[in-house]
Short mmCIF file of C-alpha atoms in Angstrom, two decimals:
data_model
loop_
_atom_site.label_atom_id
_atom_site.label_comp_id
_atom_site.label_asym_id
_atom_site.label_seq_id
_atom_site.Cartn_x
_atom_site.Cartn_y
_atom_site.Cartn_z
CA MET A 1 0.00 0.00 0.00
CA SER A 2 2.95 2.28 0.63
CA VAL A 3 3.63 2.69 -3.11
CA GLY A 4 0.10 3.90 -3.71
CA LEU A 5 -1.07 0.91 -5.73
CA VAL A 6 -4.40 -0.48 -4.61
CA PRO A 7 -4.98 -4.19 -5.02
CA LEU A 8 -7.60 -4.82 -7.71
CA ALA A 9 -9.76 -6.85 -5.33
CA VAL A 10 -9.10 -8.69 -2.13
CA PRO A 11 -10.49 -12.21 -2.56
CA GLN A 12 -11.19 -14.16 0.58
CA PRO A 13 -9.89 -17.70 1.04
CA GLU A 14 -12.57 -20.24 0.20
CA PRO A 15 -13.03 -23.67 1.77
CA ILE A 16 -12.12 -26.59 -0.48
CA SER A 17 -15.08 -27.73 -2.60
CA ALA A 18 -16.26 -31.31 -3.15
CA VAL A 19 -14.99 -31.28 -6.75
CA GLU A 20 -11.56 -30.13 -5.61
CA ALA A 21 -11.44 -32.77 -2.87
CA ALA A 22 -12.40 -35.51 -5.34
CA LEU A 23 -9.83 -34.27 -7.83
CA PHE A 24 -7.17 -34.18 -5.11
CA VAL A 25 -7.86 -37.82 -4.21
CA PHE A 26 -7.84 -38.77 -7.92
CA VAL A 27 -4.49 -37.06 -8.57
CA LEU A 28 -2.97 -38.61 -5.44
CA LEU A 29 -4.20 -42.13 -6.33
CA THR A 30 -3.00 -41.92 -9.94
CA ALA A 31 0.38 -40.60 -8.75
CA VAL A 32 0.81 -43.55 -6.36
CA ALA A 33 -0.41 -45.97 -9.05
CA THR A 34 2.16 -44.54 -11.47
CA ALA A 35 4.90 -45.38 -9.00
CA MET A 36 3.52 -48.74 -7.89
CA LEU A 37 2.19 -50.48 -11.02
CA ARG A 38 4.48 -53.07 -12.61
CA ASP A 39 3.15 -53.07 -16.18
CA VAL A 40 4.75 -50.15 -18.06
CA LEU A 41 1.79 -49.74 -20.41
CA ALA A 42 -0.55 -49.41 -17.41
CA VAL A 43 1.84 -46.88 -15.85
CA ILE A 44 1.76 -44.71 -19.00
CA VAL A 45 -2.05 -44.77 -19.13
CA VAL A 46 -2.36 -43.92 -15.42
CA PHE A 47 0.26 -41.19 -15.77
CA ALA A 48 -1.78 -39.62 -18.60
CA ALA A 49 -4.82 -39.66 -16.30
CA TYR A 50 -2.70 -37.99 -13.60
CA SER A 51 -1.68 -35.24 -16.05
CA LEU A 52 -5.29 -34.71 -17.05
CA GLY A 53 -6.27 -34.42 -13.38
CA MET A 54 -3.52 -31.87 -12.82
CA ALA A 55 -4.67 -29.94 -15.90
CA ILE A 56 -8.19 -29.69 -14.44
CA PHE A 57 -6.62 -28.65 -11.13
CA TYR A 58 -4.74 -25.78 -12.80
CA ALA A 59 -7.95 -24.71 -14.53
CA ILE A 60 -9.79 -24.67 -11.18
CA LEU A 61 -6.93 -22.64 -9.67
CA LEU A 62 -7.48 -20.06 -12.46
CA ALA A 63 -4.30 -20.84 -14.38
CA PRO A 64 -5.78 -21.77 -17.80
CA ASP A 65 -2.46 -21.23 -19.62
CA VAL A 66 -0.71 -23.77 -17.40
CA ALA A 67 -3.71 -26.11 -17.64
CA MET A 68 -3.56 -26.10 -21.44
CA THR A 69 0.17 -26.76 -21.43
CA GLU A 70 -0.24 -29.65 -18.98
CA ALA A 71 -3.07 -31.15 -21.07
CA ALA A 72 -1.23 -30.79 -24.39
CA ILE A 73 2.30 -31.69 -23.30
CA GLY A 74 1.77 -33.75 -20.11
CA ALA A 75 -1.26 -35.79 -21.09
CA GLY A 76 -0.86 -35.66 -24.87
CA VAL A 77 2.64 -35.49 -26.33
CA THR A 78 4.47 -37.17 -23.41
CA THR A 79 2.03 -40.09 -23.44
CA ILE A 80 2.45 -40.60 -27.18
CA LEU A 81 6.27 -40.44 -26.95
CA LEU A 82 6.28 -42.92 -24.02
CA LEU A 83 3.92 -45.30 -25.86
CA LEU A 84 6.19 -45.09 -28.88
CA THR A 85 9.16 -45.95 -26.69
CA ILE A 86 7.65 -49.02 -25.01
CA ALA A 87 6.44 -50.28 -28.38
CA LYS A 88 10.15 -50.80 -29.11
CA THR A 89 10.89 -52.61 -25.83
CA VAL A 90 9.95 -55.93 -24.24
CA ARG A 91 7.28 -56.06 -21.56
CA PRO A 92 8.00 -58.33 -18.59
CA ASN A 93 5.56 -61.23 -18.55
CA GLU A 94 4.84 -61.59 -14.83
CA ASP A 95 1.78 -62.18 -12.72
CA ARG A 96 2.65 -59.54 -10.14
CA ILE A 97 0.57 -56.38 -10.56
CA LEU A 98 2.40 -54.10 -8.14
CA GLU A 99 6.06 -53.22 -7.95
CA ARG A 100 8.01 -54.52 -4.93
CA VAL A 101 8.59 -51.65 -2.47
CA ASP A 102 12.25 -50.92 -1.87
CA GLY A 103 12.84 -50.10 1.83
CA THR A 104 15.71 -47.64 1.33
CA GLY A 105 13.87 -45.88 -1.48
CA LEU A 106 10.74 -45.58 0.62
CA VAL A 107 12.73 -43.95 3.46
CA VAL A 108 14.40 -41.45 1.11
CA VAL A 109 11.16 -40.55 -0.70
CA GLY A 110 9.30 -40.41 2.63
CA ALA A 111 11.87 -38.00 4.08
CA PHE A 112 11.70 -35.84 0.95
CA ALA A 113 7.89 -35.79 1.09
CA ALA A 114 8.04 -34.88 4.80
CA VAL A 115 10.29 -31.88 4.01
CA LEU A 116 7.88 -30.73 1.27
CA ILE A 117 4.81 -31.18 3.49
CA ALA A 118 6.55 -29.19 6.27
CA THR A 119 6.65 -26.16 3.94
CA VAL A 120 2.92 -26.30 3.11
CA ASN A 121 1.98 -24.12 6.11
CA GLU A 122 4.21 -21.34 4.76
CA PHE A 123 2.11 -21.05 1.59
CA PRO A 124 -0.73 -18.52 1.55
CA ALA A 125 -4.26 -19.95 1.39
CA VAL A 126 -5.78 -20.19 -2.09
CA GLY A 127 -7.32 -16.81 -2.89
CA ASP A 128 -5.61 -15.03 0.02
CA GLY A 129 -5.68 -11.33 -0.93
CA GLU A 130 -2.81 -10.47 1.42
CA SER A 131 -0.38 -13.00 0.00
CA MET A 132 2.82 -11.84 -1.66
CA ALA A 133 1.84 -13.50 -4.92
CA TRP A 134 -1.26 -11.35 -5.15
CA PHE A 135 -0.25 -8.13 -3.48
CA ASN A 136 3.27 -7.43 -4.67
CA PRO A 137 3.54 -3.81 -5.90
CA ALA A 138 6.99 -4.25 -7.43
CA VAL A 139 6.15 -7.25 -9.62
CA SER A 140 2.63 -8.76 -9.74
CA GLN A 141 0.73 -5.51 -9.24
CA TYR A 142 2.94 -3.73 -11.76
CA TYR A 143 2.32 -6.39 -14.42
CA ILE A 144 -1.42 -6.38 -13.74
CA GLU A 145 -1.76 -2.60 -13.86
CA SER A 146 0.74 -1.64 -16.57
CA GLY A 147 0.77 -4.76 -18.76
CA TYR A 148 -1.80 -3.51 -21.24
CA ALA A 149 -0.37 0.00 -21.45
CA ASP A 150 3.17 -1.30 -21.93
CA THR A 151 2.59 -4.15 -24.39
CA GLY A 152 -0.92 -3.73 -25.82
CA VAL A 153 -1.94 -7.35 -25.19
CA GLU A 154 -4.82 -8.28 -22.90
CA ASN A 155 -3.50 -11.64 -21.71
CA ALA A 156 -1.18 -10.79 -18.82
CA VAL A 157 0.62 -14.13 -19.18
CA THR A 158 1.51 -13.35 -22.80
CA ALA A 159 2.51 -9.81 -21.79
CA VAL A 160 4.97 -11.21 -19.25
CA LEU A 161 6.29 -14.11 -21.37
CA ALA A 162 6.65 -12.34 -24.71
CA GLY A 163 6.99 -8.76 -23.47
CA TYR A 164 8.67 -8.24 -20.11
CA ARG A 165 10.56 -11.52 -20.21
CA GLY A 166 10.97 -11.89 -23.98
CA PHE A 167 14.68 -12.56 -23.66
CA ASP A 168 14.02 -15.52 -21.31
CA THR A 169 11.44 -16.84 -23.75
CA PHE A 170 14.00 -16.61 -26.55
CA GLY A 171 16.30 -18.81 -24.44
CA GLU A 172 13.49 -21.27 -23.71
CA ALA A 173 12.49 -21.49 -27.37
CA THR A 174 16.11 -22.19 -28.25
CA VAL A 175 16.21 -24.96 -25.61
CA VAL A 176 13.21 -26.63 -27.32
CA PHE A 177 15.06 -26.38 -30.65
CA ALA A 178 18.18 -27.83 -29.00
CA ALA A 179 16.13 -30.76 -27.67
CA GLY A 180 15.18 -31.65 -31.23
CA VAL A 181 18.80 -31.46 -32.38
CA ALA A 182 19.96 -33.51 -29.36
CA THR A 183 17.46 -36.27 -30.20
CA LEU A 184 18.87 -36.54 -33.71
CA ILE A 185 22.41 -36.74 -32.32
CA VAL A 186 21.52 -39.43 -29.76
CA LEU A 187 19.72 -41.49 -32.42
CA LYS A 188 22.61 -40.92 -34.86
CA ARG A 189 20.28 -39.60 -37.52
CA THR A 190 20.47 -36.65 -39.87
CA VAL A 191 16.77 -36.27 -40.68
CA PHE A 192 13.57 -36.27 -38.59
CA THR A 193 11.25 -37.73 -41.21
CA ARG A 194 12.50 -38.32 -44.77
CA GLU A 195 14.82 -36.46 -47.13
CA MET B 1 13.00 -60.31 -28.33
CA SER B 2 10.81 -61.99 -30.91
CA GLU B 3 10.40 -61.00 -34.57
CA SER B 4 7.24 -59.03 -33.82
CA GLN B 5 9.30 -56.50 -31.84
CA GLU B 6 11.08 -55.50 -35.04
CA GLU B 7 7.83 -54.66 -36.83
CA SER B 8 6.10 -51.30 -36.82
CA PRO B 9 3.92 -50.83 -33.71
CA TYR B 10 1.05 -49.66 -35.94
CA VAL B 11 -2.22 -51.58 -35.75
CA GLU B 12 -5.08 -50.43 -37.97
CA SER B 13 -8.16 -49.67 -35.89
CA GLN B 14 -11.48 -48.48 -37.32
CA VAL B 15 -12.43 -46.90 -33.99
CA ILE B 16 -9.23 -44.85 -33.64
CA MET B 17 -9.25 -43.83 -37.32
CA THR B 18 -12.85 -42.61 -37.17
CA THR B 19 -12.30 -40.81 -33.86
CA VAL B 20 -9.18 -39.04 -35.13
CA GLN B 21 -10.94 -38.13 -38.38
CA LEU B 22 -13.64 -36.44 -36.31
CA ILE B 23 -11.35 -34.76 -33.77
CA ALA B 24 -8.39 -33.68 -35.92
CA PRO B 25 -10.09 -30.72 -37.69
CA PHE B 26 -11.31 -29.39 -34.36
CA SER B 27 -8.00 -29.83 -32.53
CA MET B 28 -6.14 -28.17 -35.42
CA THR B 29 -8.59 -25.25 -35.37
CA TYR B 30 -8.30 -25.03 -31.58
CA GLY B 31 -4.49 -24.98 -31.79
CA LEU B 32 -4.58 -22.22 -34.42
CA PHE B 33 -7.11 -20.27 -32.36
CA LEU B 34 -4.92 -20.45 -29.24
CA LEU B 35 -1.97 -19.35 -31.34
CA PHE B 36 -3.61 -16.39 -33.10
CA HIS B 37 -5.76 -15.32 -30.15
CA GLY B 38 -3.22 -16.00 -27.40
CA ALA B 39 -2.43 -12.32 -26.91
CA ASP B 40 -5.93 -11.51 -25.71
CA THR B 41 -7.28 -14.78 -24.26
CA PRO B 42 -5.69 -17.65 -22.30
CA GLY B 43 -3.39 -19.76 -24.37
CA GLY B 44 -0.65 -18.67 -26.68
CA SER B 45 2.10 -19.81 -28.92
CA PHE B 46 3.47 -22.65 -26.81
CA GLN B 47 0.07 -24.23 -26.19
CA GLY B 48 -1.08 -23.59 -29.75
CA GLY B 49 2.10 -25.00 -31.25
CA ALA B 50 1.95 -28.06 -29.00
CA ILE B 51 -1.68 -28.78 -29.99
CA ILE B 52 -0.90 -28.31 -33.71
CA GLY B 53 2.03 -30.72 -33.33
CA ALA B 54 -0.09 -33.15 -31.31
CA THR B 55 -2.70 -33.15 -34.09
CA VAL B 56 -0.06 -34.43 -36.53
CA LEU B 57 0.96 -37.07 -33.95
CA MET B 58 -2.68 -38.10 -33.58
CA ILE B 59 -3.02 -38.56 -37.35
CA ALA B 60 0.20 -40.58 -37.39
CA PHE B 61 -1.11 -42.78 -34.58
CA ALA B 62 -4.37 -43.48 -36.39
CA PHE B 63 -3.26 -43.82 -39.99
CA GLY B 64 0.26 -45.17 -39.59
CA ILE B 65 3.57 -43.55 -38.79
CA GLU B 66 5.19 -44.51 -42.10
CA VAL B 67 2.35 -43.04 -44.17
CA THR B 68 2.51 -39.77 -42.23
CA ARG B 69 6.29 -39.70 -42.47
CA GLU B 70 6.00 -39.85 -46.25
CA TRP B 71 3.64 -36.89 -46.13
CA LEU B 72 5.71 -34.72 -43.78
CA ARG B 73 9.07 -33.89 -45.34
CA ASN B 74 12.12 -33.36 -43.15
CA ARG B 75 12.54 -30.01 -44.92
CA THR B 76 9.21 -28.86 -43.43
CA VAL B 77 10.10 -29.93 -39.87
CA VAL B 78 13.54 -28.29 -40.01
CA ALA B 79 12.10 -25.14 -41.63
CA LEU B 80 9.58 -24.83 -38.79
CA ALA B 81 12.07 -25.41 -35.96
CA ALA B 82 15.09 -23.54 -37.34
CA GLY B 83 12.97 -20.87 -39.04
CA GLY B 84 11.21 -20.21 -35.73
CA VAL B 85 14.50 -19.58 -33.93
CA ALA B 86 15.69 -17.36 -36.79
CA ALA B 87 12.42 -15.40 -36.87
CA PHE B 88 12.48 -14.87 -33.10
CA GLY B 89 16.08 -13.67 -33.30
CA MET B 90 15.32 -11.35 -36.22
CA VAL B 91 12.35 -9.74 -34.45
CA GLY B 92 14.67 -9.23 -31.47
CA LEU B 93 17.58 -7.86 -33.49
CA VAL B 94 15.71 -5.36 -35.69
CA PRO B 95 15.27 -2.91 -32.76
CA VAL B 96 19.01 -3.24 -32.05
CA LEU B 97 19.79 -2.31 -35.69
CA VAL B 98 17.73 0.88 -35.41
CA GLY B 99 19.36 1.88 -32.14
CA GLY B 100 17.17 0.23 -29.53
CA LYS B 101 17.60 -2.77 -27.26
CA PHE B 102 17.04 -6.47 -27.98
CA LEU B 103 13.29 -7.14 -28.32
CA GLU B 104 12.42 -3.50 -27.59
CA TYR B 105 9.04 -3.51 -29.34
CA LYS B 106 8.57 0.24 -28.88
CA MET B 107 11.21 0.79 -31.58
CA TYR B 108 8.83 -0.78 -34.12
CA LYS B 109 6.32 1.93 -33.29
CA GLU B 110 8.85 4.75 -33.35
CA VAL B 111 10.77 3.77 -36.48
CA PHE B 112 8.35 1.76 -38.62
CA GLY B 113 5.00 2.88 -37.24
CA ILE B 114 4.04 -0.70 -36.43
CA LYS B 115 2.13 -1.25 -33.19
CA ALA B 116 4.31 -2.71 -30.42
CA LYS B 117 1.71 -5.45 -30.05
CA TRP B 118 2.59 -6.84 -33.48
CA GLY B 119 6.14 -7.40 -32.29
CA LEU B 120 4.83 -9.67 -29.55
CA GLU B 121 2.47 -11.37 -31.98
CA ALA B 122 5.37 -11.92 -34.38
CA ILE B 123 7.54 -13.78 -31.87
CA GLU B 124 4.49 -15.82 -30.79
CA ILE B 125 3.25 -16.76 -34.26
CA LEU B 126 6.50 -16.81 -36.26
CA GLY B 127 8.86 -17.79 -33.42
CA VAL B 128 7.73 -19.99 -30.56
CA ALA B 129 4.78 -21.82 -32.18
CA PRO B 130 6.69 -23.15 -35.25
CA ILE B 131 9.57 -24.25 -33.02
CA VAL B 132 7.27 -26.18 -30.67
CA ALA B 133 5.13 -27.69 -33.46
CA GLY B 134 8.20 -28.64 -35.49
CA VAL B 135 10.14 -30.16 -32.60
CA VAL B 136 7.11 -32.10 -31.31
CA CYS B 137 6.65 -33.66 -34.78
CA GLY B 138 10.40 -34.14 -35.20
CA LEU B 139 10.81 -35.89 -31.82
CA PHE B 140 7.92 -38.22 -32.64
CA PHE B 141 9.18 -39.32 -36.04
CA ALA B 142 12.81 -39.54 -34.94
CA ILE B 143 11.93 -41.72 -31.92
CA ALA B 144 9.55 -43.81 -34.05
CA ALA B 145 12.40 -44.45 -36.51
CA GLY B 146 14.68 -45.35 -33.59
CA TYR B 147 18.40 -45.70 -33.29
CA LEU B 148 20.26 -45.77 -36.58
CA SER B 149 22.23 -49.03 -36.60
CA ASN B 150 24.49 -49.26 -39.63
CA GLY B 151 27.26 -51.38 -38.15
CA ASP B 152 29.50 -48.48 -37.17
CA THR B 153 31.80 -48.16 -34.16
CA TRP B 154 29.05 -47.43 -31.63
CA ASP B 155 27.15 -50.56 -32.56
CA SER B 156 30.21 -52.81 -32.34
CA ARG B 157 31.04 -51.28 -28.97
CA SER B 158 27.63 -51.81 -27.36
CA PRO B 159 27.86 -55.60 -26.75
CA THR B 160 31.13 -55.15 -24.81
CA ASP B 161 29.42 -52.40 -22.80
CA ALA B 162 26.69 -54.84 -21.84
CA ASP B 163 29.32 -57.43 -20.84
CA THR B 164 31.24 -55.05 -18.58
CA LYS B 165 28.00 -53.83 -17.02
CA SER B 166 26.97 -57.32 -15.95
CA THR B 167 30.12 -57.85 -13.86
CA PRO B 168 29.82 -54.82 -11.52
CA THR B 169 26.19 -55.67 -10.67
CA THR B 170 27.25 -59.00 -9.18
CA GLU B 171 29.95 -57.24 -7.16
CA VAL B 172 27.41 -54.76 -5.79
CA THR B 173 25.18 -57.57 -4.57
CA ASP B 174 28.23 -59.13 -2.85
CA ASP B 175 28.82 -55.88 -0.95
CA ASP B 176 25.23 -55.87 0.28
#
């Protein structure tokens, strides 16, 4: 408030809805199933479902740009590339459905999860109008208030990615290009499709 | 390990072919919409490019990878990916040439009378989206084609690699 910028609106934290709770359980179950299932094909299908659940989650949390990326890349392209990969490998022919749990791995992952969960209380509640992410005159508020005047685009995400942080985006786009080149090098090929 | 592993993973399915035939025009339109309307509504070049690329992947999945590979020339994929990087760089460098900073869109307004917004649109439509669409398609067809084995040094070296790898694993189990 000291800078003179007034927050656009101060949303109040809302209690978690039934849809969100169901989605949370779905995402959690598919995540565990991804780690636990033995059949790789089943893992890929469940992982795609997990990505789709996360995409809906992002949409509910009002991040449609992230949701679309997760749906297109996470659930779509990644699944197709993984399916393509296992089509070239041999599937183990076993009766066991679940993976055997490795004790050491469980301890390490459990400790890591405990550290992450310990930080949850430090996050602002969803929709908290006083949180730094929402009320941040130097960054968020500036982008929200000046984005249209500075860049002329109405989507604040595009204004930040292509306008304010265009140089970063240039680097990211080049990384995607480099990934394509790296794949050709690893596969010892000179063409993607045909001459 | 059997002979069937060497064959193409493609299996013709009437259900998948019909579904893709129905969905592909819509997903392509949706991808183009996200791309061209990304400046004013959610979405943008990355999402649009990914969906356009995924549409090609979908068609390849339904109608056969080899058939689609014949249709999509390598020249097209490389032109999209490399041309995107070049276009992005050019849009960034033009302001530098006229005395501004890299990607300073205001210079377009001052020198050429073009709205600053069109600079952003240019890097979205001509830069990021072609790169993403091209690389997504390229990754798919390159991985589908697999490792190029033509009996060169790397191939002759790989069996010995497998032999040396098998020995340390037994030693590790001894330590445990």
